Short mmCIF file of C-alpha atoms and ligand atoms in Angstrom, two decimals:
data_model
loop_
_atom_site.label_atom_id
_atom_site.label_comp_id
_atom_site.label_asym_id
_atom_site.label_seq_id
_atom_site.Cartn_x
_atom_site.Cartn_y
_atom_site.Cartn_z
CA MET A 155 -34.15 5.80 10.39
CA ALA A 156 -31.87 3.15 11.69
CA THR A 157 -32.38 0.16 9.47
CA GLU A 158 -32.19 -3.13 11.25
CA HIS A 159 -29.59 -4.40 8.81
CA ALA A 160 -26.00 -3.27 9.05
CA ILE A 161 -25.21 -4.74 5.63
CA ARG A 162 -27.57 -5.24 2.70
CA VAL A 163 -26.49 -6.75 -0.59
CA GLU A 164 -28.84 -7.18 -3.54
CA ALA A 165 -28.17 -8.82 -6.90
CA LEU A 166 -24.49 -7.99 -6.71
CA THR A 167 -22.35 -9.13 -9.63
CA LYS A 168 -18.64 -8.94 -10.35
CA SER A 169 -16.52 -10.45 -13.09
CA TYR A 170 -12.80 -10.39 -13.72
CA GLY A 171 -12.75 -10.47 -17.50
CA ASP A 172 -14.57 -13.65 -18.45
CA LEU A 173 -14.51 -15.03 -14.95
CA GLU A 174 -17.91 -14.42 -13.33
CA VAL A 175 -17.06 -14.48 -9.65
CA LEU A 176 -20.25 -13.03 -8.16
CA ARG A 177 -23.43 -13.77 -10.13
CA GLY A 178 -26.14 -12.11 -8.12
CA VAL A 179 -25.36 -12.15 -4.43
CA ASP A 180 -28.14 -11.34 -1.98
CA LEU A 181 -27.36 -10.99 1.69
CA ALA A 182 -28.64 -9.12 4.72
CA VAL A 183 -26.68 -8.93 7.95
CA ALA A 184 -28.44 -7.95 11.16
CA ARG A 185 -26.94 -5.25 13.34
CA GLY A 186 -24.77 -6.58 16.14
CA SER A 187 -24.66 -10.12 14.76
CA ILE A 188 -21.80 -12.31 13.68
CA THR A 189 -22.32 -13.60 10.16
CA ALA A 190 -20.06 -16.19 8.62
CA LEU A 191 -19.62 -16.13 4.88
CA LEU A 192 -18.66 -19.65 4.12
CA GLY A 193 -17.12 -20.73 0.86
CA ALA A 194 -14.38 -22.83 -0.65
CA ASN A 195 -11.13 -21.32 -1.83
CA GLY A 196 -11.86 -19.13 -4.86
CA ALA A 197 -15.59 -18.86 -4.17
CA GLY A 198 -15.42 -15.06 -4.20
CA LYS A 199 -15.44 -14.27 -0.47
CA THR A 200 -12.58 -11.80 -0.68
CA THR A 201 -14.13 -10.19 -3.74
CA LEU A 202 -17.40 -9.60 -1.88
CA VAL A 203 -15.65 -8.24 1.19
CA ARG A 204 -13.49 -5.89 -0.88
CA ILE A 205 -16.61 -4.53 -2.59
CA LEU A 206 -18.25 -3.95 0.79
CA ALA A 207 -15.09 -2.24 2.05
CA THR A 208 -15.16 0.15 -0.97
CA LEU A 209 -11.88 -1.22 -2.31
CA LEU A 210 -13.45 -2.70 -5.42
CA ARG A 211 -16.44 -1.66 -7.52
CA ALA A 212 -19.18 -4.13 -8.34
CA ASP A 213 -20.40 -4.51 -11.92
CA ALA A 214 -24.08 -4.35 -10.97
CA GLY A 215 -26.36 -4.60 -7.98
CA VAL A 216 -26.62 -2.66 -4.75
CA ALA A 217 -24.69 -2.89 -1.51
CA THR A 218 -25.17 -0.71 1.54
CA VAL A 219 -23.18 -0.73 4.73
CA GLY A 220 -24.47 1.19 7.75
CA GLY A 221 -27.16 2.64 5.50
CA ALA A 222 -24.67 4.12 3.02
CA ASP A 223 -24.28 2.90 -0.55
CA VAL A 224 -20.78 1.51 -1.18
CA ALA A 225 -20.63 2.93 -4.69
CA GLY A 226 -22.43 6.22 -4.07
CA GLU A 227 -21.10 7.22 -0.66
CA PRO A 228 -17.84 5.34 -0.16
CA ALA A 229 -16.50 7.94 2.28
CA ARG A 230 -19.50 7.41 4.58
CA VAL A 231 -19.07 3.66 4.35
CA ARG A 232 -15.42 3.98 5.34
CA GLU A 233 -16.50 5.90 8.44
CA ALA A 234 -18.54 2.88 9.49
CA ILE A 235 -16.24 -0.03 8.72
CA SER A 236 -12.92 -1.58 9.28
CA LEU A 237 -11.35 -4.35 7.27
CA THR A 238 -8.95 -7.05 8.32
CA GLY A 239 -7.83 -8.46 5.03
CA GLN A 240 -6.96 -12.02 4.23
CA PHE A 241 -3.26 -11.30 4.74
CA ALA A 242 -2.13 -9.36 7.77
CA ALA A 243 -1.84 -5.72 6.75
CA VAL A 244 0.69 -4.52 9.27
CA ASP A 245 3.78 -2.37 8.91
CA GLU A 246 6.73 -4.71 9.42
CA VAL A 247 9.24 -1.94 9.99
CA LEU A 248 7.31 -0.26 12.78
CA THR A 249 6.78 -1.73 16.23
CA GLY A 250 3.40 -3.10 17.27
CA ARG A 251 2.76 0.01 19.34
CA GLU A 252 3.68 2.31 16.46
CA ASN A 253 1.31 0.45 14.14
CA LEU A 254 -1.56 0.99 16.56
CA VAL A 255 -0.71 4.64 17.20
CA LEU A 256 -0.56 5.22 13.45
CA VAL A 257 -4.07 3.92 12.88
CA ALA A 258 -5.34 5.68 16.01
CA ARG A 259 -4.10 9.00 14.60
CA LEU A 260 -5.65 8.30 11.20
CA ARG A 261 -8.95 7.49 12.90
CA HIS A 262 -8.74 10.73 14.89
CA VAL A 263 -9.51 8.99 18.17
CA GLU A 264 -8.50 12.00 20.22
CA ALA A 265 -10.79 14.43 18.42
CA ARG A 266 -13.62 11.93 18.76
CA GLY A 267 -13.15 11.69 22.51
CA LEU A 268 -11.93 8.08 22.45
CA GLY A 269 -8.66 8.85 24.22
CA LYS A 270 -5.13 9.70 23.20
CA PRO A 271 -3.59 7.51 20.47
CA ALA A 272 -0.91 6.26 22.87
CA ALA A 273 -3.51 5.25 25.45
CA VAL A 274 -5.68 3.55 22.83
CA ALA A 275 -2.62 1.64 21.64
CA SER A 276 -1.63 0.54 25.15
CA ALA A 277 -5.13 -0.70 25.93
CA LEU A 278 -5.26 -2.81 22.75
CA LEU A 279 -1.77 -4.21 23.29
CA GLU A 280 -2.90 -5.34 26.71
CA ARG A 281 -6.15 -6.78 25.44
CA PHE A 282 -4.45 -8.80 22.69
CA GLY A 283 -1.56 -10.00 24.84
CA LEU A 284 1.03 -8.04 22.92
CA THR A 285 2.34 -5.82 25.71
CA ASP A 286 5.65 -7.67 26.00
CA ALA A 287 6.28 -7.44 22.26
CA ALA A 288 4.89 -3.91 21.94
CA ASP A 289 8.19 -2.20 21.25
CA ARG A 290 9.64 -4.83 18.94
CA ARG A 291 9.47 -4.48 15.19
CA VAL A 292 6.54 -6.38 13.74
CA GLY A 293 8.97 -8.08 11.35
CA THR A 294 10.02 -10.23 14.32
CA TYR A 295 6.44 -11.30 15.24
CA SER A 296 5.04 -14.79 14.76
CA GLY A 297 2.06 -15.34 12.45
CA GLY A 298 -0.37 -15.42 15.37
CA MET A 299 0.99 -12.20 16.87
CA ARG A 300 0.76 -10.46 13.51
CA ARG A 301 -2.83 -11.55 13.12
CA ARG A 302 -3.72 -10.34 16.61
CA LEU A 303 -2.07 -6.99 15.92
CA ASP A 304 -3.89 -6.83 12.58
CA ILE A 305 -7.25 -7.35 14.28
CA ALA A 306 -6.37 -4.91 17.07
CA MET A 307 -5.64 -2.30 14.41
CA SER A 308 -9.09 -2.91 12.94
CA LEU A 309 -10.83 -2.22 16.24
CA ILE A 310 -9.38 1.26 16.74
CA GLY A 311 -12.03 3.93 16.68
CA ASP A 312 -14.82 1.45 17.44
CA PRO A 313 -16.16 1.00 13.90
CA PRO A 314 -19.72 -0.37 14.03
CA VAL A 315 -19.08 -2.88 11.23
CA VAL A 316 -16.01 -5.10 11.07
CA PHE A 317 -15.03 -7.30 8.13
CA LEU A 318 -12.67 -10.16 8.87
CA ASP A 319 -11.45 -12.03 5.80
CA GLU A 320 -10.35 -15.52 6.84
CA PRO A 321 -9.10 -14.29 10.19
CA THR A 322 -7.82 -17.65 11.41
CA THR A 323 -6.33 -19.14 8.27
CA GLY A 324 -2.78 -20.21 8.97
CA LEU A 325 -3.05 -19.84 12.74
CA ASP A 326 -2.29 -22.54 15.29
CA PRO A 327 -5.22 -23.68 17.45
CA GLN A 328 -4.27 -21.46 20.37
CA ALA A 329 -4.01 -18.34 18.25
CA ARG A 330 -7.25 -19.29 16.57
CA ASN A 331 -9.01 -19.48 19.93
CA GLU A 332 -7.69 -16.04 20.81
CA VAL A 333 -9.11 -14.64 17.60
CA TRP A 334 -12.44 -16.34 18.28
CA ASP A 335 -12.57 -14.78 21.73
CA ALA A 336 -11.83 -11.37 20.27
CA VAL A 337 -14.64 -11.77 17.75
CA ARG A 338 -17.11 -12.80 20.44
CA THR A 339 -16.11 -9.85 22.60
CA LEU A 340 -16.67 -7.56 19.67
CA ALA A 341 -20.15 -8.81 18.95
CA ALA A 342 -21.01 -8.71 22.65
CA GLY A 343 -20.17 -4.99 22.49
CA GLY A 344 -22.69 -4.48 19.67
CA THR A 345 -20.32 -4.53 16.71
CA THR A 346 -21.55 -6.20 13.53
CA VAL A 347 -19.06 -8.76 12.30
CA LEU A 348 -18.96 -10.27 8.85
CA LEU A 349 -16.26 -12.89 8.69
CA THR A 350 -15.32 -15.19 5.87
CA THR A 351 -14.08 -18.68 6.43
CA GLN A 352 -13.44 -21.95 4.72
CA TYR A 353 -13.88 -23.76 8.02
CA LEU A 354 -17.31 -25.07 8.86
CA GLU A 355 -16.26 -25.50 12.42
CA GLU A 356 -15.43 -21.82 12.67
CA ALA A 357 -18.85 -20.84 11.38
CA GLU A 358 -20.49 -23.23 13.83
CA GLN A 359 -18.45 -21.87 16.70
CA LEU A 360 -18.95 -18.17 16.10
CA ALA A 361 -21.77 -17.25 13.85
CA HIS A 362 -25.39 -16.34 14.51
CA GLN A 363 -25.98 -16.41 10.79
CA ILE A 364 -24.33 -18.53 8.14
CA ALA A 365 -24.31 -17.72 4.43
CA ILE A 366 -22.78 -20.16 1.99
CA LEU A 367 -21.29 -18.65 -1.14
CA HIS A 368 -21.07 -21.11 -3.99
CA GLU A 369 -20.71 -20.55 -7.72
CA GLY A 370 -21.32 -16.85 -7.37
CA ARG A 371 -24.49 -16.99 -5.30
CA ILE A 372 -25.55 -17.33 -1.69
CA ILE A 373 -27.05 -20.79 -1.83
CA VAL A 374 -27.88 -21.07 1.85
CA ASP A 375 -28.54 -18.30 4.34
CA GLY A 376 -29.88 -18.70 7.84
CA THR A 377 -29.16 -19.47 11.46
CA LEU A 378 -27.12 -22.48 12.37
CA ALA A 379 -30.34 -24.30 13.29
CA GLU A 380 -31.98 -23.35 10.01
CA VAL A 381 -29.00 -24.44 8.01
CA LYS A 382 -28.86 -27.71 9.86
CA ALA A 383 -32.56 -28.23 9.20
CA LEU A 384 -31.79 -28.30 5.49
CA MET A 385 -30.10 -31.60 5.98
CA PRO A 386 -32.41 -34.41 4.94
CA PRO A 387 -33.66 -36.02 8.15
CA ALA A 388 -31.95 -39.18 9.16
CA THR A 389 -33.89 -42.21 8.02
CA VAL A 390 -34.51 -45.44 9.91
CA GLU A 391 -31.38 -46.12 11.84
CA TYR A 392 -30.53 -47.19 15.25
CA VAL A 393 -27.94 -44.57 16.02
CA GLU A 394 -29.02 -40.99 16.26
CA LYS A 395 -26.42 -38.60 14.92
CA GLN A 396 -26.71 -34.88 14.32
CA PRO A 397 -25.60 -33.97 10.83
CA SER A 398 -22.55 -31.77 10.90
CA LEU A 399 -22.41 -28.57 8.99
CA GLU A 400 -19.88 -30.17 6.75
CA GLU A 401 -22.35 -32.80 5.70
CA ILE A 402 -24.91 -30.10 5.01
CA PHE A 403 -22.37 -28.30 2.92
CA LEU A 404 -21.69 -31.44 0.94
CA ALA A 405 -25.37 -32.13 0.52
CA VAL A 406 -26.15 -28.63 -0.68
CA THR A 407 -23.20 -28.08 -2.96
CA GLY A 408 -23.17 -31.55 -4.45
CA ALA A 409 -20.92 -34.28 -3.21
CA GLY A 410 -17.21 -33.84 -3.45
CA ALA A 411 -17.42 -30.20 -4.50
CA GLY A 412 -14.09 -29.56 -2.96
CA ALA A 413 -15.28 -28.98 0.58
CA PRO A 414 -12.29 -27.99 2.62
CA ALA A 415 -11.02 -29.83 5.63
CA PRO A 416 -12.40 -28.33 8.83
CA GLN A 417 -9.03 -27.31 10.19
CA GLY A 418 -5.88 -27.06 8.15
CA GLY A 419 -2.38 -27.34 9.41
CA GLU A 420 -0.93 -24.23 10.86
CA GLN A 421 2.37 -22.61 10.40
CA ARG A 422 4.15 -19.69 11.94
CA MET B 129 -7.59 20.34 7.50
CA THR B 130 -7.65 16.70 8.48
CA ALA B 131 -6.52 15.70 4.98
CA ILE B 132 -3.23 17.49 5.54
CA ALA B 133 -2.85 16.11 9.06
CA ASP B 134 -3.51 12.57 7.80
CA THR B 135 -1.00 12.92 4.99
CA ALA B 136 1.54 14.27 7.48
CA THR B 137 0.91 11.25 9.72
CA LEU B 138 1.44 8.88 6.79
CA THR B 139 4.53 10.77 5.66
CA GLY B 140 5.96 10.48 9.18
CA ARG B 141 5.47 6.76 8.91
CA SER B 142 7.41 6.30 5.68
CA LEU B 143 10.14 8.71 6.79
CA ARG B 144 10.54 6.45 9.80
CA HIS B 145 11.12 3.57 7.39
CA ILE B 146 14.03 5.48 5.93
CA LEU B 147 15.44 6.33 9.35
CA ARG B 148 15.25 2.65 10.31
CA SER B 149 17.02 1.53 7.15
CA PRO B 150 19.36 4.39 6.21
CA ASP B 151 21.06 1.98 3.83
CA THR B 152 18.52 3.03 1.20
CA ILE B 153 20.04 6.52 1.31
CA ILE B 154 23.56 5.07 1.21
CA THR B 155 22.72 2.91 -1.81
CA THR B 156 21.05 5.87 -3.49
CA VAL B 157 24.18 7.95 -3.08
CA MET B 158 26.66 5.20 -3.87
CA MET B 159 26.21 5.11 -7.64
CA PRO B 160 26.36 8.88 -8.24
CA VAL B 161 29.43 9.14 -6.01
CA ALA B 162 31.06 6.23 -7.82
CA PHE B 163 30.45 7.99 -11.17
CA LEU B 164 31.85 11.16 -9.71
CA LEU B 165 35.05 9.42 -8.58
CA LEU B 166 35.39 7.41 -11.78
CA PHE B 167 34.91 10.32 -14.13
CA VAL B 168 36.98 12.84 -12.18
CA TYR B 169 39.93 10.65 -11.18
CA VAL B 170 40.02 8.00 -13.90
CA LEU B 171 38.51 9.36 -17.11
CA GLY B 172 38.50 13.07 -16.38
CA GLY B 173 42.11 13.60 -17.46
CA ALA B 174 41.21 12.53 -20.98
CA ILE B 175 38.06 14.65 -21.20
CA ASP B 176 38.41 18.23 -22.31
CA VAL B 177 35.41 20.34 -21.38
CA GLY B 178 37.12 23.70 -21.61
CA THR B 179 37.08 24.46 -17.87
CA ASP B 180 39.76 23.83 -15.24
CA SER B 181 37.52 21.93 -12.86
CA TYR B 182 35.93 18.81 -14.32
CA VAL B 183 34.11 18.04 -11.06
CA THR B 184 32.36 21.40 -11.34
CA TYR B 185 31.41 20.58 -14.92
CA LEU B 186 30.24 17.10 -13.99
CA LEU B 187 28.22 17.72 -10.86
CA PRO B 188 24.88 18.81 -12.43
CA GLY B 189 24.60 15.54 -14.38
CA ILE B 190 25.54 13.57 -11.27
CA LEU B 191 22.73 15.32 -9.39
CA VAL B 192 20.24 14.23 -12.06
CA ILE B 193 21.51 10.65 -11.66
CA THR B 194 21.11 10.97 -7.88
CA ILE B 195 17.46 11.94 -8.29
CA ALA B 196 16.78 9.05 -10.68
CA SER B 197 18.44 6.62 -8.31
CA SER B 198 16.49 7.99 -5.34
CA VAL B 199 13.03 7.88 -6.92
CA SER B 200 13.51 4.23 -7.83
CA TYR B 201 13.33 3.60 -4.08
CA THR B 202 10.04 5.47 -4.02
CA ALA B 203 8.65 3.02 -6.56
CA PHE B 204 10.03 0.19 -4.46
CA ARG B 205 8.52 1.48 -1.20
CA LEU B 206 5.11 2.00 -2.80
CA PHE B 207 5.26 -1.48 -4.32
CA THR B 208 6.11 -2.97 -0.91
CA ASP B 209 3.12 -1.23 0.69
CA LEU B 210 0.80 -2.58 -1.99
CA GLN B 211 2.15 -6.09 -1.63
CA GLY B 212 1.91 -6.11 2.14
CA GLY B 213 -1.73 -5.03 2.18
CA ILE B 214 -1.07 -1.99 4.35
CA PHE B 215 -1.97 0.22 1.40
CA GLU B 216 -5.42 -1.39 1.26
CA ARG B 217 -5.79 -0.85 4.97
CA PHE B 218 -5.13 2.86 4.47
CA GLN B 219 -7.56 2.92 1.57
CA SER B 220 -10.33 1.47 3.69
CA LEU B 221 -9.85 4.12 6.39
CA PRO B 222 -11.93 7.30 6.38
CA ILE B 223 -9.07 9.46 5.09
CA THR B 224 -8.41 11.24 1.79
CA ARG B 225 -7.96 8.64 -0.90
CA SER B 226 -4.83 10.22 -2.33
CA GLY B 227 -3.24 10.65 1.12
CA PRO B 228 -1.17 7.44 1.08
CA LEU B 229 0.12 8.32 -2.40
CA TRP B 230 1.07 11.87 -1.40
CA ALA B 231 2.84 10.51 1.67
CA HIS B 232 5.16 8.53 -0.60
CA VAL B 233 5.70 11.55 -2.81
CA LEU B 234 6.62 13.81 0.11
CA THR B 235 8.89 11.14 1.57
CA SER B 236 10.60 10.91 -1.80
CA LEU B 237 11.23 14.68 -1.79
CA VAL B 238 12.83 14.52 1.65
CA ALA B 239 14.93 11.42 0.95
CA THR B 240 16.12 12.81 -2.37
CA ALA B 241 17.05 16.15 -0.79
CA VAL B 242 19.19 14.35 1.79
CA SER B 243 20.88 12.32 -0.96
CA LEU B 244 21.55 15.42 -3.04
CA VAL B 245 23.13 17.21 -0.08
CA LEU B 246 25.39 14.21 0.54
CA VAL B 247 26.50 14.07 -3.10
CA ILE B 248 27.18 17.83 -3.18
CA GLY B 249 29.20 17.38 0.02
CA VAL B 250 31.38 14.75 -1.64
CA ALA B 251 31.81 17.01 -4.68
CA LEU B 252 32.96 19.86 -2.42
CA LEU B 253 35.56 17.54 -0.91
CA MET B 254 36.70 16.72 -4.45
CA GLY B 255 37.25 20.35 -5.33
CA PHE B 256 33.86 21.52 -6.56
CA ARG B 257 33.92 25.31 -6.18
CA PRO B 258 30.54 26.90 -6.93
CA GLN B 259 30.33 30.62 -7.67
CA ALA B 260 26.59 30.73 -7.09
CA SER B 261 24.91 33.48 -5.08
CA VAL B 262 22.17 32.72 -2.58
CA LEU B 263 19.61 33.47 -5.26
CA ASP B 264 21.34 31.11 -7.68
CA TRP B 265 21.33 28.38 -5.04
CA LEU B 266 17.60 28.92 -4.52
CA ALA B 267 17.06 28.54 -8.25
CA VAL B 268 19.17 25.35 -8.22
CA ALA B 269 17.13 24.00 -5.30
CA GLY B 270 13.92 24.91 -7.13
CA ILE B 271 14.91 23.10 -10.33
CA LEU B 272 16.13 20.04 -8.42
CA SER B 273 12.91 19.92 -6.36
CA LEU B 274 10.73 20.27 -9.42
CA LEU B 275 12.65 17.53 -11.22
CA THR B 276 12.41 15.31 -8.13
CA LEU B 277 8.66 15.89 -7.91
CA ALA B 278 8.22 15.13 -11.62
CA LEU B 279 10.31 11.95 -11.53
CA THR B 280 8.65 10.87 -8.29
CA TRP B 281 5.19 10.95 -9.88
CA LEU B 282 6.68 9.06 -12.78
CA ALA B 283 8.01 6.51 -10.27
CA VAL B 284 4.53 6.09 -8.78
CA ILE B 285 3.44 4.49 -12.07
CA PRO B 286 5.72 1.41 -11.83
CA GLY B 287 5.17 1.42 -8.06
CA LEU B 288 1.44 0.88 -8.65
CA THR B 289 1.68 -1.50 -11.59
CA ALA B 290 4.82 -3.63 -11.18
CA SER B 291 4.46 -7.28 -10.33
CA THR B 292 7.91 -7.74 -8.81
CA PRO B 293 10.09 -5.50 -6.63
CA ASP B 294 12.77 -5.51 -9.34
CA GLY B 295 10.23 -4.41 -11.91
CA ALA B 296 9.22 -1.52 -9.68
CA SER B 297 12.72 -0.10 -9.44
CA ALA B 298 13.99 -1.06 -12.91
CA PHE B 299 12.24 1.89 -14.53
CA ALA B 300 15.03 4.11 -13.16
CA TYR B 301 17.73 2.52 -15.34
CA PRO B 302 16.88 4.48 -18.48
CA LEU B 303 16.68 7.63 -16.36
CA ILE B 304 20.15 6.94 -14.98
CA LEU B 305 21.54 6.32 -18.47
CA LEU B 306 19.94 9.36 -20.09
CA PRO B 307 22.58 11.80 -18.71
CA PHE B 308 25.30 9.84 -20.59
CA VAL B 309 23.74 10.95 -23.87
CA SER B 310 23.55 14.59 -22.86
CA SER B 311 25.90 17.44 -22.06
CA ALA B 312 26.37 16.03 -18.56
CA PHE B 313 29.73 14.30 -19.09
CA VAL B 314 31.09 15.78 -22.29
CA PRO B 315 29.99 18.75 -24.42
CA THR B 316 27.48 17.69 -27.05
CA ALA B 317 29.64 19.32 -29.76
CA SER B 318 31.97 16.31 -29.56
CA MET B 319 29.20 13.86 -30.51
CA PRO B 320 28.43 12.53 -34.02
CA GLY B 321 25.38 13.96 -35.86
CA PRO B 322 22.26 11.97 -34.86
CA VAL B 323 23.54 11.36 -31.31
CA ARG B 324 24.26 15.04 -30.97
CA TRP B 325 20.79 15.93 -32.20
CA PHE B 326 19.26 13.59 -29.60
CA ALA B 327 21.53 14.89 -26.85
CA GLU B 328 20.70 18.49 -27.57
CA ASN B 329 16.98 17.91 -27.61
CA GLN B 330 16.49 15.68 -24.61
CA PRO B 331 15.57 17.09 -21.19
CA VAL B 332 18.78 16.25 -19.32
CA THR B 333 20.90 18.60 -21.45
CA ALA B 334 18.64 21.58 -20.79
CA ILE B 335 18.44 20.79 -17.09
CA VAL B 336 22.19 20.19 -16.75
CA ASP B 337 23.08 23.34 -18.71
CA ALA B 338 20.76 25.46 -16.57
CA LEU B 339 22.16 24.03 -13.35
CA ARG B 340 25.74 24.46 -14.56
CA ASP B 341 25.16 28.13 -15.37
CA LEU B 342 23.54 28.79 -12.02
CA LEU B 343 26.26 26.99 -10.05
CA ALA B 344 28.95 28.94 -11.95
CA GLY B 345 27.20 32.16 -11.03
CA ASN B 346 26.40 32.94 -14.68
CA ALA B 347 23.02 34.15 -15.81
CA PRO B 348 21.35 31.02 -17.21
CA GLY B 349 20.45 31.19 -20.89
CA SER B 350 17.26 29.99 -22.49
CA ALA B 351 18.15 26.50 -21.22
CA ILE B 352 16.44 27.26 -17.94
CA TRP B 353 13.06 27.77 -19.62
CA VAL B 354 13.45 24.61 -21.66
CA ALA B 355 14.45 22.81 -18.45
CA LEU B 356 11.42 24.09 -16.57
CA ALA B 357 9.10 23.21 -19.45
CA TRP B 358 10.43 19.64 -19.49
CA CYS B 359 10.05 19.30 -15.71
CA VAL B 360 6.49 20.63 -15.72
CA GLY B 361 5.63 18.45 -18.72
CA ILE B 362 6.96 15.28 -17.07
CA LEU B 363 5.23 16.24 -13.83
CA VAL B 364 1.84 16.71 -15.49
CA VAL B 365 2.06 13.45 -17.45
CA GLY B 366 3.34 11.49 -14.44
CA TYR B 367 0.70 12.91 -12.13
CA VAL B 368 -2.21 12.37 -14.51
CA VAL B 369 -1.24 8.79 -15.37
CA ALA B 370 -0.38 7.87 -11.77
CA THR B 371 -3.62 9.19 -10.29
CA ALA B 372 -5.67 7.57 -13.07
CA LEU B 373 -3.99 4.23 -12.33
CA HIS B 374 -4.60 4.72 -8.63
CA ARG B 375 -8.30 5.33 -9.24
CA ARG B 376 -8.53 2.38 -11.61
CA ARG B 377 -7.21 0.02 -8.95
CA SER B 378 -10.66 0.00 -7.41
CA ALA B 379 -12.55 -0.52 -10.68
N1 ADP C 291 -7.86 -9.18 -9.51
C1 ADP C 291 -8.28 -10.35 -10.01
N2 ADP C 291 -8.18 -10.59 -11.31
C2 ADP C 291 -8.61 -11.77 -11.85
N3 ADP C 291 -9.13 -12.76 -11.14
C3 ADP C 291 -9.27 -12.59 -9.81
C4 ADP C 291 -8.84 -11.38 -9.18
N4 ADP C 291 -9.09 -11.48 -7.85
C5 ADP C 291 -9.65 -12.70 -7.68
N5 ADP C 291 -9.75 -13.37 -8.84
C6 ADP C 291 -10.36 -14.72 -9.03
O1 ADP C 291 -11.68 -14.63 -8.59
C7 ADP C 291 -12.05 -15.82 -7.91
C8 ADP C 291 -12.54 -15.46 -6.51
O2 ADP C 291 -11.46 -14.97 -5.76
P1 ADP C 291 -11.61 -14.55 -4.25
O3 ADP C 291 -12.67 -13.53 -4.12
O4 ADP C 291 -10.26 -14.16 -3.77
O5 ADP C 291 -12.09 -15.90 -3.57
P2 ADP C 291 -11.99 -16.40 -2.07
O6 ADP C 291 -11.64 -15.22 -1.22
O7 ADP C 291 -13.33 -16.95 -1.76
O8 ADP C 291 -10.93 -17.44 -2.02
C9 ADP C 291 -10.83 -16.71 -7.92
O9 ADP C 291 -10.97 -17.61 -8.98
C10 ADP C 291 -9.70 -15.75 -8.17
O10 ADP C 291 -8.66 -16.40 -8.85
MG1 MG C 292 -10.11 -14.90 -0.01
#
């Protein structure tokens, strides 16, 4: 019956030609939790998410989402998920409202008793602070507005598992906080969230579980407390200082392994 | 069937793109109309095709050019969807996998039909006087639709594989040039040996000859079967390759 894990990944591998991107990834994500998949640029986060979202086939290994195998039953997996890709996947020519109505129709919200597409769209516009811009073409939106719309589109139809691939990259701090709030609201409602990030701070802020993807494997997987416990205890010393996740990352991956800055500049 | 409803929803979306930027229709129609004007009013006087109305002779080839020019926008629109990530969003939704592709194909049929009507309208203003019966017109519409469908699936291939927007639409250039080496502008009898052989055995000549007969109200000769065979052949190849490429995207 209902497994306690919304996502299970075992010994998953994927290469692009000679480039071995995933070399045996193991991961289990508890239902209703927020899991951060942490990794530097090029670590393979997007590759893993695209496999889980049935957009890409793995070379070997098993992955199930909502109890369905991504390779064997992709249609069932797609019933259970939604994906917000690394780059906002919105229709620039349509208005924000039209984008939402489009996805609401494709998710058959009306037939599933979730309300009329127009009503679903209005509610999400309100929730993501896009009501004023609702009837403008998305081509005129700022980066933050696009991202909010993108995430709103992913929530239509209440999918039980949501993938967010670097949802705050390129956002200014205010827009980032809005996205964080949306993610927390989601998880509070019982949705399982797997988000990828290069920002340790983001993982610390949001995630119940943190998995670090490095050189094709999950090298660390646990709660924030567990991950922090991996840090060698402070020796001697007069000043007590909690190790930051960034220091843990550096310790685990080997010093100077290209750990990203916690918060990059933002642009619109 | 939800698959049909979903494809209709997606088709509505890309038709809305065309309504919002009707310039794509204008640009589609511009080149065929320019050829029409150039050949009828500038070069036509020096071309002897054995009929009184050169525009009537010319129109079938111009319609083929219109279709080629229109489907290059299909490749471009598909390419844009892939680049923007919206295509992946559709692919991760619980809808028929081929739905987003079919939506582009159906949109192409509608946009091309509108372009063809506009070009025929201009030809009528320029003195094109068809003798076709209703049945002949239906046959003309059938051949044009089949050719549009075939070339649209062909256009899906660069739409899925191109790496630049120019690359996606550039595939249409050879299609636009092909009518020049056919019976579209001048009778093939006037061409030197090898060129004539090519012209008489390439699809545009059969298609143009069949259309010309139908529009003149004459019973079409064997050209119509050759034309249909070419259209079906291109359609099958285009469809098979395009859907294989589409499936391979997720390999
Ligand atoms: N389609 C592809 N073909 C070849 N290499 C790819 C492809 N997609 C990604 N890569 C490479 O795989 C590695 C992992 O990419 P990706 O999963 O996007 O990492 P991340 O999302 O963690 O930044 C990178 O080195 C990237 O260049
Ligand atoms: Mg990525």
